[in-house]
Coordinates of C-alpha atoms and ligand atoms in Angstrom, one line a residue:
M272 CA -48.0 -63.2 -11.7
I273 CA -47.5 -59.7 -10.2
L274 CA -44.2 -59.5 -11.9
K275 CA -45.8 -60.4 -15.2
I276 CA -48.4 -57.7 -14.8
I277 CA -45.7 -55.1 -13.9
R278 CA -43.7 -56.1 -17.0
Q279 CA -46.8 -55.8 -19.2
L280 CA -47.6 -52.4 -17.8
L281 CA -44.0 -51.2 -18.2
G282 CA -43.9 -52.5 -21.7
R283 CA -47.1 -50.7 -22.6
L284 CA -45.7 -47.5 -21.1
I285 CA -42.5 -47.7 -23.1
V286 CA -44.5 -48.5 -26.3
F287 CA -46.6 -45.4 -25.6
L288 CA -43.6 -43.2 -24.9
N289 CA -42.0 -44.5 -28.1
F290 CA -45.1 -43.6 -30.0
A291 CA -45.3 -40.2 -28.4
C292 CA -41.6 -39.3 -29.0
P293 CA -40.6 -41.0 -32.3
P294 CA -37.0 -40.6 -33.4
R295 CA -36.3 -38.5 -36.4
R296 CA -36.1 -40.6 -39.6
K297 CA -32.9 -40.5 -41.6
K298 CA -33.5 -39.0 -45.1
R299 CA -31.9 -40.4 -48.2
S300 CA -32.2 -39.8 -51.9
Q301 CA -34.8 -42.0 -53.6
A302 CA -32.1 -44.1 -55.2
E303 CA -30.2 -44.6 -51.9
Q304 CA -33.5 -45.5 -50.1
E305 CA -34.4 -48.0 -52.7
K306 CA -31.0 -49.7 -52.4
V307 CA -31.4 -49.8 -48.6
N308 CA -34.9 -51.2 -48.9
K309 CA -33.5 -53.9 -51.1
D310 CA -30.8 -54.8 -48.6
T311 CA -33.2 -54.8 -45.7
Q312 CA -35.3 -57.5 -47.4
K313 CA -32.6 -59.9 -46.3
L314 CA -33.1 -59.0 -42.7
A315 CA -35.8 -59.9 -40.2
L316 CA -36.2 -58.9 -36.5
Y317 CA -37.5 -61.6 -34.2
Q318 CA -39.1 -59.8 -31.3
F319 CA -41.8 -59.3 -28.7
Y320 CA -44.0 -56.2 -29.2
L321 CA -43.7 -55.1 -25.5
C322 CA -40.0 -56.0 -24.9
P323 CA -38.0 -52.8 -24.1
F324 CA -34.9 -54.2 -25.8
C325 CA -36.9 -54.8 -28.9
I326 CA -38.3 -51.3 -28.8
R327 CA -34.7 -50.1 -28.5
V328 CA -34.0 -51.8 -31.8
R329 CA -37.2 -50.7 -33.4
R330 CA -36.4 -47.1 -32.6
M331 CA -33.0 -47.5 -34.3
M332 CA -34.8 -49.0 -37.3
T333 CA -37.0 -45.9 -37.4
R334 CA -34.0 -43.6 -36.9
L335 CA -32.1 -45.2 -39.8
N336 CA -35.3 -45.5 -41.9
L337 CA -35.1 -49.3 -42.3
A338 CA -38.0 -51.3 -43.5
I339 CA -37.0 -54.5 -41.6
E340 CA -39.8 -57.1 -41.2
C341 CA -40.6 -57.6 -37.5
R342 CA -41.6 -61.2 -36.7
D343 CA -43.4 -61.6 -33.4
V344 CA -42.3 -64.7 -31.6
K345 CA -45.1 -64.6 -29.0
S346 CA -48.0 -64.5 -31.4
N347 CA -46.6 -66.7 -34.2
E348 CA -45.6 -70.3 -33.6
K349 CA -43.7 -70.5 -36.8
H350 CA -41.5 -67.5 -36.0
H351 CA -41.0 -68.9 -32.5
A352 CA -39.9 -72.3 -33.9
D353 CA -37.6 -70.6 -36.6
L354 CA -35.9 -68.5 -33.9
I355 CA -35.1 -71.6 -31.8
A356 CA -34.1 -73.7 -34.7
G357 CA -31.9 -71.0 -36.3
G358 CA -30.7 -68.9 -33.4
G359 CA -30.5 -71.6 -30.8
K360 CA -32.5 -69.9 -28.0
R361 CA -35.8 -68.2 -27.2
K362 CA -34.4 -64.7 -26.6
V363 CA -35.4 -61.5 -28.3
P364 CA -34.5 -59.2 -30.0
C365 CA -32.6 -61.3 -32.6
L366 CA -31.8 -60.2 -36.0
R367 CA -31.7 -62.8 -38.8
I368 CA -29.2 -61.7 -41.4
E369 CA -29.1 -63.4 -44.8
D370 CA -25.9 -62.7 -46.8
N371 CA -25.2 -64.6 -50.1
G372 CA -27.2 -67.6 -48.9
K373 CA -25.5 -67.7 -45.5
V374 CA -27.7 -67.0 -42.5
T375 CA -26.5 -65.4 -39.2
W376 CA -28.6 -64.8 -36.1
L377 CA -27.5 -61.8 -34.1
Y378 CA -28.7 -61.5 -30.5
E379 CA -28.4 -58.5 -28.0
S380 CA -30.0 -55.2 -28.7
V381 CA -26.8 -53.2 -28.5
A382 CA -25.0 -55.6 -30.9
I383 CA -27.9 -55.3 -33.3
N384 CA -28.0 -51.5 -33.1
N385 CA -24.2 -51.4 -33.7
Y386 CA -24.6 -53.6 -36.7
L387 CA -27.4 -51.6 -38.2
T388 CA -25.6 -48.3 -37.6
E389 CA -22.4 -49.5 -39.1
R390 CA -24.2 -50.9 -42.1
F391 CA -26.8 -48.2 -42.8
G392 CA -25.8 -45.2 -40.7
S393 CA -23.5 -43.4 -43.1
Ligands
LIG459 N1 -29.4 -58.1 -23.0 C1 -30.5 -58.5 -23.9 C2 -31.8 -58.7 -23.1 C3 -32.9 -59.3 -23.9 C4 -34.0 -59.9 -23.0 O1 -33.9 -60.0 -21.8 N2 -35.1 -60.3 -23.7 C5 -36.2 -60.9 -23.0 C6 -37.5 -60.2 -23.4 S1 -37.6 -58.5 -22.8 C7 -36.3 -62.3 -23.4 O2 -36.0 -62.7 -24.6 N3 -36.7 -63.2 -22.5 C8 -36.9 -64.6 -22.9 C9 -38.4 -65.0 -22.7 O3 -39.2 -64.2 -22.4 O4 -38.7 -66.2 -23.0 C10 -30.6 -57.4 -25.0 O5 -30.2 -56.3 -24.8 O6 -31.1 -57.8 -26.0

């Protein structure tokens, strides 16, 4: 119970710090950004709003200027069920990647950030 409260408070503090110190957004030409926006429609981040590891990924999304849909697993039962059915476990963050009809579920914030940086960072 106490641990849960501490986790909640810490999560809120990190959300606030993230809000107060947002990363600088990557700038692209309009054509490049449109292409990136199209590509990111095939991605979805399964997450909790207050999870520090999810905030780490959301910051990277802001830094790389990526409009990836965030699907909250705590407040939405369908997203929760989809994560478990597709990814295999209730752990966030998890990035759902659709590529030519094939779906991959990528866990671990560092692995997700590496993937996003490699794909959209240049
Ligand atoms: N090493 C992982 C840690 C992820 C993690 O611990 N996520 C927690 C939320 S902060 C989680 O999914 N816990 C499962 C649960 O609460 O059911 C990462 O960097 O992504």
